[in-house]
mmCIF file of C-alpha atoms in Angstrom:
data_model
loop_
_atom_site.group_PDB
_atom_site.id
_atom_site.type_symbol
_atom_site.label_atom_id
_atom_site.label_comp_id
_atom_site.label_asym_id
_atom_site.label_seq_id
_atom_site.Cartn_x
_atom_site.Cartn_y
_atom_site.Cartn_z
ATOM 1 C CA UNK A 1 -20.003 -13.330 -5.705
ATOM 2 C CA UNK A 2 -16.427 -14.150 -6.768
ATOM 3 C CA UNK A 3 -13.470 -12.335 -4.780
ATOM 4 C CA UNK A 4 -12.474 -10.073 -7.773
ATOM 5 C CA UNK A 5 -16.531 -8.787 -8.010
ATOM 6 C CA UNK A 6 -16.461 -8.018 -3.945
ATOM 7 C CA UNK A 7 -13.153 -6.138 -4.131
ATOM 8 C CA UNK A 8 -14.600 -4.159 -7.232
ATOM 9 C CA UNK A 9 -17.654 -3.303 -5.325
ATOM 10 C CA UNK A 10 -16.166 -2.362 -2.187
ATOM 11 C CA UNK A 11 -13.990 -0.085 -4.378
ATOM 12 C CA UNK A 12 -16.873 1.475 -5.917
ATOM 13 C CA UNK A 13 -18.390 2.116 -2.593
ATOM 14 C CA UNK A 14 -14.900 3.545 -1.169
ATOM 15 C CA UNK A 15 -15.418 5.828 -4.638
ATOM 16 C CA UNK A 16 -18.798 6.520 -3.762
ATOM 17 C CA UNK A 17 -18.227 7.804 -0.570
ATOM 18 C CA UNK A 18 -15.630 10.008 -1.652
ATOM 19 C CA UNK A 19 -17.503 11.277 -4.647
ATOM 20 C CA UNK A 20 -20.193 12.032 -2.655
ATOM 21 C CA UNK A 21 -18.542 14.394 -0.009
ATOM 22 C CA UNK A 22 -16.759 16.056 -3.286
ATOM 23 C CA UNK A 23 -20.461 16.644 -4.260
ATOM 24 C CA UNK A 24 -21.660 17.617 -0.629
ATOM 25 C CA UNK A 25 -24.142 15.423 -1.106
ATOM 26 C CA UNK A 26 -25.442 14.742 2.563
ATOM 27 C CA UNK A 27 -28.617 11.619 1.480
ATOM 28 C CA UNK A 28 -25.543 9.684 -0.127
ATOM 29 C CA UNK A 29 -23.284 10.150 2.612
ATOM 30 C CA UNK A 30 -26.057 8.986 5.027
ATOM 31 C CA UNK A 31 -27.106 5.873 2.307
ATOM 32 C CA UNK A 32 -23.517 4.773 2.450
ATOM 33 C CA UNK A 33 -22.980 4.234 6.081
ATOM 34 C CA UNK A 34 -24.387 1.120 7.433
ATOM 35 C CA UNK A 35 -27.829 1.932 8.908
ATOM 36 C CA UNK A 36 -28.791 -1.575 10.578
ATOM 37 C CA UNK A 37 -30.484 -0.199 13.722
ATOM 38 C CA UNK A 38 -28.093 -2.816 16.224
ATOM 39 C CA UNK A 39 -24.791 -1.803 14.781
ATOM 40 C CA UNK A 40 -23.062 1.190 15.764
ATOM 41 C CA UNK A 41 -20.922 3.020 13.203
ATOM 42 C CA UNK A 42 -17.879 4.699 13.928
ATOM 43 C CA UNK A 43 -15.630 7.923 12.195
ATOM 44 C CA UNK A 44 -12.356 9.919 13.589
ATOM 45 C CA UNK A 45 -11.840 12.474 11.398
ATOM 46 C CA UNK A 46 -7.804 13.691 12.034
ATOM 47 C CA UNK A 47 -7.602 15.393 14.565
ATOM 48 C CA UNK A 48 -10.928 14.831 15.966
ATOM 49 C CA UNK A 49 -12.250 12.611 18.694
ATOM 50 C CA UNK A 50 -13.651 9.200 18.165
ATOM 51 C CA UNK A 51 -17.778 10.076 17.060
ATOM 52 C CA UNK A 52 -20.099 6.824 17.448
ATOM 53 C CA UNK A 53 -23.107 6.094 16.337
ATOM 54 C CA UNK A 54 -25.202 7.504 12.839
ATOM 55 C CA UNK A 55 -25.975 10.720 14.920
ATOM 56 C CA UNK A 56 -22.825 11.738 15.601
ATOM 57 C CA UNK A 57 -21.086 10.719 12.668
ATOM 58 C CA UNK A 58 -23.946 11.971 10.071
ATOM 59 C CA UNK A 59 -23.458 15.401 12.128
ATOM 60 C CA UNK A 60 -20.110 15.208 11.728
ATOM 61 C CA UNK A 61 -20.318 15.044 7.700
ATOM 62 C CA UNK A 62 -23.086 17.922 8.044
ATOM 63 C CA UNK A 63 -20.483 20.371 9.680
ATOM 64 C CA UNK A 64 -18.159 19.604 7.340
ATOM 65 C CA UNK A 65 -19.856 20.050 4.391
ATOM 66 C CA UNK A 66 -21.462 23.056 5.639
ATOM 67 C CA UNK A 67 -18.031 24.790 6.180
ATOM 68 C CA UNK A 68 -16.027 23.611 3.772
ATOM 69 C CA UNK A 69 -17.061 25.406 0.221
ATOM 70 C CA UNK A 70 -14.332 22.973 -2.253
ATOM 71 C CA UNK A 71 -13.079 19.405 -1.138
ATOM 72 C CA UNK A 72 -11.314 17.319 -3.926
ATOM 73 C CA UNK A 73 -10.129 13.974 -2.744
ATOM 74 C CA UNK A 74 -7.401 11.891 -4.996
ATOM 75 C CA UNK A 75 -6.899 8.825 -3.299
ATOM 76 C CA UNK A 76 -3.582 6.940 -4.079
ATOM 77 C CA UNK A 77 -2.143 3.648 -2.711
ATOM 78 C CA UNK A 78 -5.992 1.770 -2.127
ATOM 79 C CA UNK A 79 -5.948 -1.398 -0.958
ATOM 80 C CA UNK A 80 -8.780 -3.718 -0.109
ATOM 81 C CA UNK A 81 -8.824 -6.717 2.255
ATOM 82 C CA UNK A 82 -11.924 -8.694 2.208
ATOM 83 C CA UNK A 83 -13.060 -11.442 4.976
ATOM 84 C CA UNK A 84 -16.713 -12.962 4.490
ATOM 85 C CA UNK A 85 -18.771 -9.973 4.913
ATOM 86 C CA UNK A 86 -15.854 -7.507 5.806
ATOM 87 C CA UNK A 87 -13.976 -5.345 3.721
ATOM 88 C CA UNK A 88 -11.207 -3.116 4.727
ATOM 89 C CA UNK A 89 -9.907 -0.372 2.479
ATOM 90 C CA UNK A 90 -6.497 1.689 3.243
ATOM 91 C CA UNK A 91 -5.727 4.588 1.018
ATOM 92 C CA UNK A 92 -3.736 7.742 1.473
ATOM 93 C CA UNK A 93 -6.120 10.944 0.642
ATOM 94 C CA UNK A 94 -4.369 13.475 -1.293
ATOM 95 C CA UNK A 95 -6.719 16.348 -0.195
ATOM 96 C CA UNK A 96 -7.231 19.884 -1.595
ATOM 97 C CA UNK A 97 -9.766 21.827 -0.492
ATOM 98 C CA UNK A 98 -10.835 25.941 0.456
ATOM 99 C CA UNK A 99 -13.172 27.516 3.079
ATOM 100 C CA UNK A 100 -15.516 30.136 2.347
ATOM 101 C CA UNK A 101 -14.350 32.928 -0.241
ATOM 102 C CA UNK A 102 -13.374 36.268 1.518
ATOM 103 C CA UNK A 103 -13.052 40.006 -0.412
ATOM 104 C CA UNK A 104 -15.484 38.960 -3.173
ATOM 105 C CA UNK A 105 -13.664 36.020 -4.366
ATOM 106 C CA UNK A 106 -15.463 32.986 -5.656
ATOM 107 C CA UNK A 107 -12.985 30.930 -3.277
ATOM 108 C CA UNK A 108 -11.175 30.903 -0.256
ATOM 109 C CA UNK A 109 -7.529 29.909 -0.462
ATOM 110 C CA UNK A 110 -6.574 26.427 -1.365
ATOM 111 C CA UNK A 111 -5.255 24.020 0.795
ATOM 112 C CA UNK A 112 -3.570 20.456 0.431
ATOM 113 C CA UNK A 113 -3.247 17.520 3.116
ATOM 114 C CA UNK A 114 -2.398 14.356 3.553
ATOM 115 C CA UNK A 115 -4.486 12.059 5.243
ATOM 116 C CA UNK A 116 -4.098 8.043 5.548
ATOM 117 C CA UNK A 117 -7.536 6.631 5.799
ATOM 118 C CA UNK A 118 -8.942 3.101 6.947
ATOM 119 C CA UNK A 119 -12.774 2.636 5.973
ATOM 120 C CA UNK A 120 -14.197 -0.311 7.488
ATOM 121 C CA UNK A 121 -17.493 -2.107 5.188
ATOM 122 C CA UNK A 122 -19.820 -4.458 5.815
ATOM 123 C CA UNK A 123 -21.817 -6.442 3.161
ATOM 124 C CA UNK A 124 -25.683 -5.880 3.950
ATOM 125 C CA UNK A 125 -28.541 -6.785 1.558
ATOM 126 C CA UNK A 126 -28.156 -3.376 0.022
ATOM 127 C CA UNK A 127 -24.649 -3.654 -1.076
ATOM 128 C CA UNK A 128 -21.498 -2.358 0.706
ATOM 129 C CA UNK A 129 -21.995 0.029 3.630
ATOM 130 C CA UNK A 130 -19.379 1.697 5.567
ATOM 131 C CA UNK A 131 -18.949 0.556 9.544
ATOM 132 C CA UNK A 132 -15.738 2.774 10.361
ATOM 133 C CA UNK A 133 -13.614 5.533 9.068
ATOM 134 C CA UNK A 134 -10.430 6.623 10.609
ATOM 135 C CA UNK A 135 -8.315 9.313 9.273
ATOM 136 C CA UNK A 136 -4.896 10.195 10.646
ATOM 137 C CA UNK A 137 -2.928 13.388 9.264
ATOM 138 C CA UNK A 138 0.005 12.238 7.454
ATOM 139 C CA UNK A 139 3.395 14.859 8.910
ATOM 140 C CA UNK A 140 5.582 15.971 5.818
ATOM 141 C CA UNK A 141 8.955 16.825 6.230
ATOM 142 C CA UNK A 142 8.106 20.614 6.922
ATOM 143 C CA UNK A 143 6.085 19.634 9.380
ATOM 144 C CA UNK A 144 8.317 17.717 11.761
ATOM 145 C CA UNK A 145 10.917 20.546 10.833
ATOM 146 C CA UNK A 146 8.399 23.306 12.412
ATOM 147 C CA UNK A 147 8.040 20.486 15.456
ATOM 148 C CA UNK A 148 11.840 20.433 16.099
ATOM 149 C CA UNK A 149 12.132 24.585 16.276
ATOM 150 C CA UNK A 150 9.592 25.095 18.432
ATOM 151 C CA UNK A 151 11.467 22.170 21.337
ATOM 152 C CA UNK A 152 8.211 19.871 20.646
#
């Protein structure tokens, strides 16, 4: 495959996983992370401590999407880096999403974060398959204001 075809279908793959959690579609999820049997695959969700290996992570997603009743993900600022059978991707997740509905509502209340995100993929027979995430919380301005009242 020529460079430009990898970095379009490592981008498709970064899509797909995306997509899928949008959907709460658990079988993608676990199709998109690499599933070699030798490998271990790695995810730190912000916040969160570093999970290792499919059962961990795959849980992980499962809580998640089990708690969490809307996720919308627009990702801005993607970049891919591609070495042999590696691909990183680095993109900042514009985040909105709402917990269970309370009072009758068909949603809970909406809420938006910013998370920077590296995802870590490996070529395998079966296309791109993500090795790593790692999301860290992005601070806004508000954020470090509330830090500096309370003396932190």
């Amino acid at each position: 495959m020529t460079h430009q075809t990898d970095t379009e279908a490592v981008e498709a793959a970064n899509t797909a996983f995306y997509e899928a959690m949008e959907r709460g579609d658990f079988e993608e999820i676990s199709e998109l992370w690499l599933d070699d049997g030798a490998t271990p695959i790695s995810c730190v969700h912000p916040g969160w401590p570093v999970l290792s290996g499919r059962g961990e992570v795959l849980r992980s997603y499962a809580l998640i999407m089990a708690n969490t009743e809307y996720i919308q993900f627009f990702l801005t600022d993607t970049k891919v880096s591609l070495a042999g059978d590696v691909a990183v991707v680095t993109c900042t997740e514009n985040i909105l999403s709402g917990g269970p509905a309370e009072d009758g509502a068909e949603l809970g209340p909406l809420v938006g974060q910013l998370v920077v995100a590296t995802n870590v993929f490996r070529r395998t027979f079966d296309g791109w398959r993500i090795w790593s995430h790692h999301g860290s919380p992005v601070l806004t301005e508000t954020d470090d204001e509330e830090d500096e009242e309370s003396g932190s």
